[in-house]
Tab-separated table of C-alpha atoms and ligand atoms in Angstrom:
chain	number	residue	atom	x	y	z
A	1	MET	CA	-2.616	69.713	12.700
A	2	PHE	CA	-2.979	67.676	15.610
A	3	LYS	CA	-0.218	65.190	16.639
A	4	ILE	CA	-0.678	62.050	18.091
A	5	ASN	CA	1.830	60.423	21.484
A	6	GLN	CA	4.339	58.880	19.186
A	7	ASN	CA	5.394	55.833	22.065
A	8	TYR	CA	2.170	53.554	21.496
A	9	GLN	CA	3.344	53.621	17.841
A	10	LYS	CA	6.731	52.107	19.483
A	11	LEU	CA	4.466	48.964	20.495
A	12	PRO	CA	5.587	45.836	18.932
A	13	GLY	CA	2.368	44.521	16.524
A	14	SER	CA	0.705	41.952	17.589
A	15	TYR	CA	-1.097	41.357	20.469
A	16	LEU	CA	0.325	37.600	21.899
A	17	PHE	CA	-3.561	36.771	23.026
A	18	SER	CA	-4.974	38.280	19.371
A	19	THR	CA	-2.489	36.090	17.584
A	20	ILE	CA	-3.829	33.415	19.550
A	21	ALA	CA	-7.393	33.608	18.727
A	22	GLN	CA	-6.587	34.348	15.064
A	23	LYS	CA	-4.439	31.390	14.801
A	24	VAL	CA	-7.465	29.034	16.886
A	25	SER	CA	-9.926	30.687	15.155
A	26	ALA	CA	-8.046	29.545	11.738
A	27	PHE	CA	-7.856	26.192	12.607
A	28	THR	CA	-11.585	25.941	14.199
A	29	ALA	CA	-12.482	27.064	10.487
A	30	SER	CA	-10.696	24.335	8.821
A	31	HIS	CA	-11.225	21.541	11.583
A	32	PRO	CA	-14.751	22.309	12.317
A	33	ASP	CA	-15.531	18.375	14.123
A	34	LYS	CA	-12.448	18.882	16.611
A	35	GLU	CA	-13.730	20.400	19.440
A	36	ILE	CA	-11.187	22.374	20.508
A	37	ILE	CA	-9.929	23.279	25.420
A	38	ARG	CA	-8.908	26.011	26.036
A	39	LEU	CA	-5.806	25.864	28.532
A	40	GLY	CA	-4.851	29.795	27.385
A	41	ILE	CA	-5.488	32.968	29.009
A	42	GLY	CA	-6.008	33.074	32.577
A	43	ASP	CA	-9.601	33.246	33.479
A	44	VAL	CA	-12.123	31.122	35.466
A	45	THR	CA	-14.493	29.798	34.719
A	46	GLN	CA	-16.053	28.820	38.154
A	47	PRO	CA	-18.785	31.387	39.243
A	48	LEU	CA	-19.632	33.163	41.466
A	49	ALA	CA	-19.704	32.352	45.388
A	50	PRO	CA	-23.020	32.490	47.065
A	51	ALA	CA	-21.758	34.418	49.593
A	52	VAL	CA	-20.875	37.447	46.972
A	53	ILE	CA	-24.093	36.716	45.166
A	54	ALA	CA	-26.266	37.247	48.202
A	55	ALA	CA	-24.440	40.652	48.612
A	56	MET	CA	-24.568	41.769	45.651
A	57	HIS	CA	-28.348	41.152	45.386
A	58	GLN	CA	-28.332	43.028	48.740
A	59	ALA	CA	-26.738	45.833	47.313
A	60	VAL	CA	-28.735	46.255	44.139
A	61	ASP	CA	-32.036	46.529	46.656
A	62	GLU	CA	-30.864	48.674	48.942
A	63	MET	CA	-29.738	51.251	44.785
A	64	GLY	CA	-33.374	50.226	43.877
A	65	ASN	CA	-34.756	52.447	47.631
A	66	ALA	CA	-34.093	56.012	47.978
A	67	ALA	CA	-33.274	55.709	51.119
A	68	THR	CA	-30.209	53.424	50.763
A	69	PHE	CA	-29.964	55.140	47.305
A	70	HIS	CA	-25.809	54.937	46.687
A	71	GLY	CA	-24.730	58.003	44.145
A	72	TYR	CA	-20.705	58.278	43.577
A	73	ALA	CA	-18.723	56.451	45.657
A	74	PRO	CA	-15.775	57.981	47.353
A	75	ASP	CA	-13.438	57.828	45.405
A	76	LEU	CA	-10.503	56.402	47.535
A	77	GLY	CA	-13.225	53.356	48.315
A	78	TYR	CA	-15.676	52.558	50.660
A	79	GLY	CA	-14.776	52.389	54.294
A	80	PHE	CA	-16.645	49.251	54.790
A	81	LEU	CA	-14.379	48.111	52.280
A	82	ARG	CA	-10.962	49.445	52.857
A	83	ASP	CA	-11.948	48.360	56.999
A	84	ALA	CA	-11.848	44.833	55.962
A	85	ILE	CA	-8.748	44.541	53.793
A	86	ALA	CA	-7.232	46.697	56.070
A	87	GLU	CA	-8.253	43.635	58.696
A	88	HIS	CA	-7.725	40.311	57.203
A	89	ASP	CA	-5.008	40.824	54.277
A	90	TYR	CA	-3.185	42.957	56.562
A	91	LYS	CA	-3.813	43.184	60.416
A	92	SER	CA	-4.894	39.221	60.279
A	93	ARG	CA	-0.915	38.768	58.621
A	94	GLY	CA	0.429	41.242	60.918
A	95	CYS	CA	1.296	43.888	58.397
A	96	ALA	CA	0.772	47.722	59.259
A	97	VAL	CA	-1.394	48.387	56.912
A	98	SER	CA	-4.343	51.058	57.558
A	99	PRO	CA	-7.410	51.345	55.917
A	100	ASP	CA	-6.418	54.482	54.434
A	101	GLU	CA	-3.349	53.850	52.916
A	102	ILE	CA	-6.029	51.103	50.827
A	103	PHE	CA	-6.681	53.292	47.138
A	104	VAL	CA	-9.869	50.639	45.927
A	105	SER	CA	-10.317	50.095	42.316
A	106	ASP	CA	-11.781	48.020	39.199
A	107	GLY	CA	-8.555	45.716	39.647
A	108	ALA	CA	-5.331	45.400	39.219
A	109	LYS	CA	-4.396	45.523	35.497
A	110	SER	CA	-5.451	49.089	36.070
A	111	ASP	CA	-3.021	50.320	38.567
A	112	SER	CA	-0.161	48.425	37.200
A	113	ALA	CA	-0.837	50.052	34.323
A	114	ASN	CA	-1.343	53.689	35.744
A	115	ILE	CA	1.063	53.401	39.005
A	116	GLN	CA	3.606	54.514	36.578
A	117	GLU	CA	2.509	58.255	36.107
A	118	ILE	CA	3.634	59.540	39.800
A	119	PHE	CA	7.199	58.701	38.477
A	120	GLY	CA	9.203	61.012	36.570
A	121	GLN	CA	10.348	59.991	32.740
A	122	GLU	CA	13.825	59.162	33.782
A	123	ASN	CA	12.996	56.556	36.140
A	124	ARG	CA	14.629	53.258	34.898
A	125	ILE	CA	12.198	50.625	34.894
A	126	ALA	CA	12.886	46.506	35.800
A	127	VAL	CA	11.156	43.574	34.920
A	128	CYS	CA	11.943	40.155	35.494
A	129	ASP	CA	11.433	38.232	31.955
A	130	PRO	CA	8.994	36.588	31.190
A	131	VAL	CA	6.392	39.378	32.290
A	132	TYR	CA	3.092	39.968	32.490
A	133	PRO	CA	2.763	42.283	29.592
A	134	VAL	CA	1.106	45.650	31.140
A	135	TYR	CA	4.157	46.710	32.770
A	136	VAL	CA	5.976	47.418	30.091
A	137	ASP	CA	3.396	48.281	28.050
A	138	SER	CA	2.872	50.476	29.893
A	139	ASN	CA	5.955	52.781	30.436
A	140	VAL	CA	6.671	52.392	26.742
A	141	MET	CA	3.605	54.538	25.769
A	142	ALA	CA	4.594	56.774	28.938
A	143	GLY	CA	7.512	56.802	26.728
A	144	ARG	CA	10.460	55.540	29.902
A	145	THR	CA	11.394	52.468	27.868
A	146	GLY	CA	13.931	53.669	24.503
A	147	ASP	CA	13.408	52.286	21.884
A	148	TYR	CA	12.759	48.300	20.711
A	149	ASP	CA	14.963	45.501	18.735
A	150	SER	CA	12.754	43.661	17.669
A	151	LYS	CA	14.968	40.788	17.442
A	152	ALA	CA	16.283	40.283	21.175
A	153	GLU	CA	12.356	41.681	21.256
A	154	THR	CA	13.604	43.735	24.347
A	155	TRP	CA	13.617	48.066	24.838
A	156	SER	CA	16.906	49.717	25.663
A	157	ASN	CA	15.763	51.357	28.290
A	158	VAL	CA	14.682	48.763	31.026
A	159	ILE	CA	16.354	46.647	32.576
A	160	TYR	CA	15.527	43.119	32.287
A	161	MET	CA	16.102	39.791	35.503
A	162	PRO	CA	15.568	36.404	33.378
A	163	CYS	CA	14.089	34.633	35.318
A	164	THR	CA	14.170	31.104	34.202
A	165	MET	CA	15.104	27.353	34.968
A	166	GLU	CA	19.093	27.636	35.871
A	167	ASN	CA	18.492	30.105	38.350
A	168	GLY	CA	15.035	28.809	39.348
A	169	PHE	CA	13.017	31.693	38.355
A	170	VAL	CA	14.453	33.571	41.092
A	171	PRO	CA	15.446	37.578	39.810
A	172	GLU	CA	19.059	38.458	40.363
A	173	PHE	CA	19.358	41.471	41.290
A	174	PRO	CA	20.432	43.784	37.981
A	175	LYS	CA	23.970	44.445	37.168
A	176	GLU	CA	22.703	48.310	36.677
A	177	THR	CA	20.838	50.240	39.201
A	178	PRO	CA	16.521	50.466	38.919
A	179	ASP	CA	14.732	52.983	40.112
A	180	MET	CA	11.411	51.140	39.685
A	181	VAL	CA	11.042	47.262	39.586
A	182	TYR	CA	7.999	45.440	39.144
A	183	LEU	CA	7.511	41.775	40.872
A	184	CYS	CA	5.122	39.333	40.329
A	185	LEU	CA	4.665	36.314	43.345
A	186	PRO	CA	3.325	34.306	42.814
A	187	ASN	CA	4.167	34.618	39.178
A	188	ASN	CA	3.013	35.148	36.592
A	189	PRO	CA	3.546	33.292	33.884
A	190	THR	CA	5.726	30.957	35.640
A	191	GLY	CA	3.661	30.220	38.324
A	192	THR	CA	6.708	30.289	40.322
A	193	THR	CA	7.445	32.038	43.668
A	194	ILE	CA	10.114	32.960	45.506
A	195	PRO	CA	10.498	31.566	49.653
A	196	LYS	CA	9.897	35.142	52.143
A	197	ALA	CA	14.105	35.521	53.046
A	198	LYS	CA	14.182	36.263	49.105
A	199	LEU	CA	11.445	38.994	49.022
A	200	GLN	CA	13.177	40.091	52.286
A	201	GLU	CA	16.420	40.937	50.073
A	202	TRP	CA	14.656	42.713	47.341
A	203	VAL	CA	13.456	44.870	50.079
A	204	ASP	CA	16.068	45.836	51.496
A	205	TYR	CA	18.368	46.161	48.428
A	206	ALA	CA	15.138	48.508	46.985
A	207	ASN	CA	15.556	50.729	50.266
A	208	LYS	CA	19.726	50.402	50.308
A	209	VAL	CA	19.260	51.600	46.352
A	210	GLY	CA	16.620	54.126	46.515
A	211	ALA	CA	14.344	52.083	44.448
A	212	VAL	CA	10.429	51.820	44.546
A	213	ILE	CA	8.681	48.139	44.342
A	214	ILE	CA	6.028	47.453	42.724
A	215	TYR	CA	4.527	44.254	43.859
A	216	ASP	CA	2.343	42.121	41.622
A	217	ALA	CA	-0.178	40.644	44.579
A	218	ALA	CA	-2.724	38.786	41.863
A	219	TYR	CA	-2.149	35.451	42.650
A	220	GLU	CA	-1.362	35.307	46.601
A	221	ALA	CA	-4.803	33.258	47.337
A	222	TYR	CA	-3.025	30.829	45.483
A	223	ILE	CA	0.294	30.277	48.558
A	224	SER	CA	0.679	27.404	49.396
A	225	GLU	CA	3.632	26.654	50.426
A	226	PRO	CA	4.391	28.077	54.429
A	227	ASP	CA	7.365	30.270	53.851
A	228	VAL	CA	5.789	32.625	51.778
A	229	ALA	CA	4.814	36.031	51.919
A	230	HIS	CA	1.248	36.806	51.201
A	231	SER	CA	2.095	40.262	51.321
A	232	ILE	CA	5.768	42.277	50.487
A	233	TYR	CA	4.811	43.917	53.997
A	234	GLU	CA	5.592	41.200	55.940
A	235	CYS	CA	9.120	41.601	55.161
A	236	GLU	CA	10.611	44.553	57.321
A	237	GLY	CA	11.616	47.665	55.832
A	238	ALA	CA	8.359	47.254	52.684
A	239	LYS	CA	7.081	50.510	53.561
A	240	THR	CA	9.463	52.701	53.064
A	241	CYS	CA	10.066	51.119	49.092
A	242	ALA	CA	7.078	49.388	48.678
A	243	ILE	CA	3.566	49.332	46.524
A	244	GLU	CA	1.579	46.198	46.563
A	245	LEU	CA	-1.260	45.867	43.764
A	246	LYS	CA	-4.169	42.952	44.521
A	247	SER	CA	-6.905	42.176	42.817
A	248	PHE	CA	-10.407	39.858	42.810
A	249	SER	CA	-10.109	38.541	40.130
A	250	LYS	CA	-8.284	35.440	40.924
A	251	ASN	CA	-9.286	34.926	44.588
A	252	ALA	CA	-12.631	35.085	43.927
A	253	GLY	CA	-14.036	34.601	40.466
A	254	PHE	CA	-14.075	39.114	39.888
A	255	THR	CA	-12.586	39.040	36.340
A	256	GLY	CA	-16.303	40.386	35.183
A	257	VAL	CA	-16.533	42.224	37.843
A	258	ARG	CA	-13.862	44.099	38.605
A	259	LEU	CA	-12.312	44.905	41.526
A	260	GLY	CA	-9.046	45.358	43.080
A	261	TYR	CA	-6.774	48.005	45.376
A	262	THR	CA	-3.604	49.257	45.563
A	263	VAL	CA	-1.465	50.083	49.005
A	264	VAL	CA	0.907	53.152	48.702
A	265	PRO	CA	1.703	53.662	52.333
A	266	LYS	CA	2.395	56.769	53.702
A	267	GLU	CA	5.896	56.006	54.929
A	268	LEU	CA	7.143	55.932	50.953
A	269	LYS	CA	8.565	59.101	50.092
A	270	CYS	CA	10.167	60.686	47.691
A	271	GLY	CA	13.098	63.302	49.409
A	272	GLU	CA	10.078	65.024	51.498
A	273	VAL	CA	6.821	64.468	48.579
A	274	SER	CA	4.738	61.712	49.508
A	275	LEU	CA	3.445	58.886	47.058
A	276	HIS	CA	0.376	57.981	49.499
A	277	GLN	CA	-0.994	61.781	48.854
A	278	MET	CA	0.581	61.748	44.872
A	279	TRP	CA	-1.978	58.727	44.580
A	280	ALA	CA	-4.976	60.159	46.528
A	281	ARG	CA	-4.485	62.937	44.359
A	282	ARG	CA	-4.144	60.855	40.804
A	283	HIS	CA	-6.900	58.920	41.977
A	284	GLY	CA	-9.495	61.558	42.567
A	285	THR	CA	-8.598	62.987	39.885
A	286	LYS	CA	-8.990	60.269	36.972
A	287	PHE	CA	-10.885	57.899	38.932
A	288	ASN	CA	-14.438	58.132	40.481
A	289	GLY	CA	-14.870	55.602	42.417
A	290	ALA	CA	-15.347	51.295	42.414
A	291	PRO	CA	-19.362	50.305	42.324
A	292	TYR	CA	-21.382	50.018	45.304
A	293	ILE	CA	-22.453	46.778	44.342
A	294	VAL	CA	-19.326	45.821	43.757
A	295	GLN	CA	-17.562	46.713	46.678
A	296	ARG	CA	-20.394	45.172	48.925
A	297	ALA	CA	-19.497	41.740	46.470
A	298	GLY	CA	-15.637	42.528	47.466
A	299	GLU	CA	-16.987	43.379	51.798
A	300	ALA	CA	-18.238	40.221	51.652
A	301	THR	CA	-15.150	37.918	50.777
A	302	TYR	CA	-14.152	38.391	53.755
A	303	SER	CA	-17.012	36.783	55.427
A	304	PRO	CA	-16.868	33.655	57.654
A	305	GLU	CA	-18.942	32.314	54.452
A	306	GLY	CA	-17.186	34.072	51.539
A	307	LYS	CA	-13.984	33.017	53.474
A	308	ALA	CA	-15.203	29.498	53.304
A	309	GLN	CA	-16.292	29.298	50.000
A	310	LEU	CA	-12.820	31.038	48.375
A	311	ARG	CA	-11.558	28.447	49.855
A	312	GLU	CA	-12.995	25.937	47.705
A	313	GLN	CA	-12.902	27.851	44.712
A	314	VAL	CA	-9.059	28.329	45.338
A	315	ALA	CA	-8.695	24.340	46.365
A	316	TYR	CA	-11.199	23.637	43.139
A	317	TYR	CA	-7.925	25.438	40.471
A	318	MET	CA	-5.220	24.350	42.548
A	319	LYS	CA	-6.857	20.401	41.924
A	320	ASN	CA	-6.625	21.372	38.201
A	321	ALA	CA	-3.083	22.551	38.603
A	322	ALA	CA	-1.661	19.215	40.691
A	323	ALA	CA	-3.307	17.091	38.220
A	324	ILE	CA	-1.959	18.994	35.060
A	325	LYS	CA	1.816	19.272	36.932
A	326	ASN	CA	1.828	15.100	37.954
A	327	GLY	CA	0.082	14.264	34.325
A	328	LEU	CA	2.925	16.402	32.502
A	329	LYS	CA	5.836	14.601	34.549
A	330	ASP	CA	4.526	11.217	34.238
A	331	ALA	CA	4.113	11.907	30.591
A	332	GLY	CA	8.162	13.170	30.805
A	333	TYR	CA	7.565	17.339	30.102
A	334	THR	CA	9.642	19.039	32.444
A	335	VAL	CA	7.202	21.384	34.628
A	336	PHE	CA	7.141	24.070	37.057
A	337	GLY	CA	4.957	26.375	39.046
A	338	GLY	CA	1.433	25.462	40.581
A	339	VAL	CA	2.092	24.615	43.983
A	340	ASN	CA	1.630	28.733	44.861
A	341	ALA	CA	-0.308	29.640	41.220
A	342	PRO	CA	-2.678	27.998	39.293
A	343	TYR	CA	0.022	28.617	36.215
A	344	ILE	CA	2.263	25.303	35.107
A	345	TRP	CA	5.289	26.825	32.656
A	346	LEU	CA	6.684	23.738	30.856
A	347	LYS	CA	9.410	23.297	29.012
A	348	THR	CA	8.863	22.911	25.506
A	349	PRO	CA	9.463	19.424	24.435
A	350	GLY	CA	12.319	18.299	22.523
A	351	ASN	CA	14.024	22.157	21.582
A	352	MET	CA	10.079	23.125	20.140
A	353	THR	CA	10.088	26.984	20.096
A	354	SER	CA	7.238	27.951	21.764
A	355	TRP	CA	5.275	28.915	19.033
A	356	GLU	CA	6.115	24.963	17.103
A	357	PHE	CA	4.465	23.758	20.012
A	358	PHE	CA	1.715	25.978	20.647
A	359	ASP	CA	1.175	24.946	16.576
A	360	TYR	CA	1.718	21.357	17.651
A	361	LEU	CA	-0.556	20.582	20.971
A	362	LEU	CA	-2.963	23.010	18.911
A	363	GLU	CA	-2.924	20.665	15.687
A	364	GLN	CA	-2.384	17.116	17.186
A	365	ALA	CA	-4.363	17.751	21.237
A	366	ASN	CA	-6.858	20.868	20.355
A	367	VAL	CA	-5.860	22.188	23.294
A	368	VAL	CA	-4.857	25.739	23.625
A	369	GLY	CA	-2.027	27.208	25.495
A	370	THR	CA	-0.065	29.612	25.470
A	371	PRO	CA	3.622	30.207	24.633
A	372	GLY	CA	5.864	31.049	26.763
A	373	SER	CA	7.658	33.599	24.549
A	374	GLY	CA	5.251	36.004	24.536
A	375	PHE	CA	5.736	36.896	27.424
A	376	GLY	CA	9.433	37.738	26.635
A	377	PRO	CA	12.853	37.039	25.702
A	378	SER	CA	13.284	34.604	28.048
A	379	GLY	CA	9.390	32.644	28.085
A	380	GLU	CA	11.143	30.841	24.681
A	381	GLY	CA	11.618	27.139	24.599
A	382	TYR	CA	8.546	27.607	27.962
A	383	PHE	CA	5.081	27.250	27.483
A	384	ARG	CA	1.932	28.357	29.877
A	385	LEU	CA	-1.074	26.309	30.631
A	386	THR	CA	-3.419	27.626	33.261
A	387	ALA	CA	-5.368	25.731	35.838
A	388	PHE	CA	-8.520	27.618	35.758
A	389	GLY	CA	-10.433	25.579	33.177
A	390	THR	CA	-12.896	23.107	34.350
A	391	TYR	CA	-11.601	19.878	36.484
A	392	GLU	CA	-13.562	17.656	33.560
A	393	ASN	CA	-12.051	19.681	30.708
A	394	THR	CA	-9.027	19.913	32.500
A	395	LEU	CA	-8.783	16.221	32.547
A	396	ALA	CA	-9.030	15.685	28.821
A	397	ALA	CA	-6.719	17.785	27.560
A	398	LEU	CA	-4.416	16.336	30.319
A	399	LYS	CA	-5.427	12.359	28.289
A	400	ARG	CA	-4.532	14.311	25.057
A	401	ILE	CA	-1.475	14.847	25.473
A	402	GLN	CA	-0.359	12.438	27.597
A	403	GLU	CA	-1.616	10.353	24.601
A	404	LEU	CA	-0.152	12.320	22.014
B	501	PLP	C1	-5.238	38.786	36.669
B	501	PLP	C2	-3.749	39.367	36.466
B	501	PLP	C3	-4.347	40.533	37.563
B	501	PLP	C4	-5.361	40.486	37.689
B	501	PLP	O1	-6.355	41.869	36.993
B	501	PLP	P1	-7.407	42.374	37.071
B	501	PLP	O2	-7.600	43.792	36.874
B	501	PLP	O3	-8.095	42.687	38.540
B	501	PLP	O4	-8.067	41.680	36.853
B	501	PLP	C5	-2.865	41.705	37.478
B	501	PLP	N1	-2.036	40.801	37.590
B	501	PLP	C6	-0.631	39.611	37.118
B	501	PLP	C7	-0.582	39.140	36.334
B	501	PLP	C8	-2.600	39.011	36.213
B	501	PLP	O5	-2.032	37.972	36.346
């Protein structure tokens, strides 16, 4: 008789976004006349940039011609894309990341879930609380997190770093020493980030205690303040302790196109063993490469036109973010984020729980957001709104909230 991976049985029941979807469909079923505005899930709404579309069209035509057809992509990524990434995301910022340290993938969600595979079972992970759920759940599936305490909503073998109003959403070094530290900066869900000097302290800490930092930079394109690092490799010593994950989803609207990459520096070693070689082995065995058409689309995001068009797209969403942030502030809310990330993190009014505020907003304003408690216990009493909607919807939602 076959056995299942029992670790899956430990995962707590309902996934945040399916609970939200159920509540929203129950509400629309009983109130068919109400028009819902969704500022919940972090998905983009703007179409792909013209430079990206042109590159995709051209790549499609190449695929229809025997002389220019492409089969399997090189499993670590096409040279043209890895070169463009190294040049524009790293060299231009003074980071020495070479093209062969860049592993092209189908997105940062899968990379952030898969990266734990090359680490031992006995490693202890540290995560920010609230957290992007993938980091914890992928370690649960691998059997690394111990037992779930359903009351506290925590795992016995996970180190939590609370990020709240009280510490300005800056994770502090934990009392217990972690082996793997997940950092997402600028942060989903809080929309906040930390100055480069603070990130340097984390790099120094990791090098000192022998921990690896899994650095998720999915929202890098939204950074607007000058003292914030765009890559962890801007910090001295990061190449011996950090893996960086990037995605084309949020900066270029590739959520439905699928493209990302992971940097594993050659200097990153455990004793004599190179993690770069391990990840290359893993990638080569389990992944057959991102599609040629999509990698050409990714390359186009680095052309002068592509860059200008994406800057406009990011500015569009950040205009939404500023509108939500200022509008809520004027209405008396305490709000965070929205300056270096497309998320607004607000304190629920009148000591409502996150889910109470969710229901209140859904029923009274017909606006859908995301309860902070869904991202971890320290998210209780907070609520996330995204700036990824259209400008018109964003303003309409804001007006409804202001009129409550
Ligand atoms: C959206 C997001 C990603 C990107 O995921 P893709 O799989 O590349 O679409 C990664 N990390 C965080 C924290 C995100 O919010």
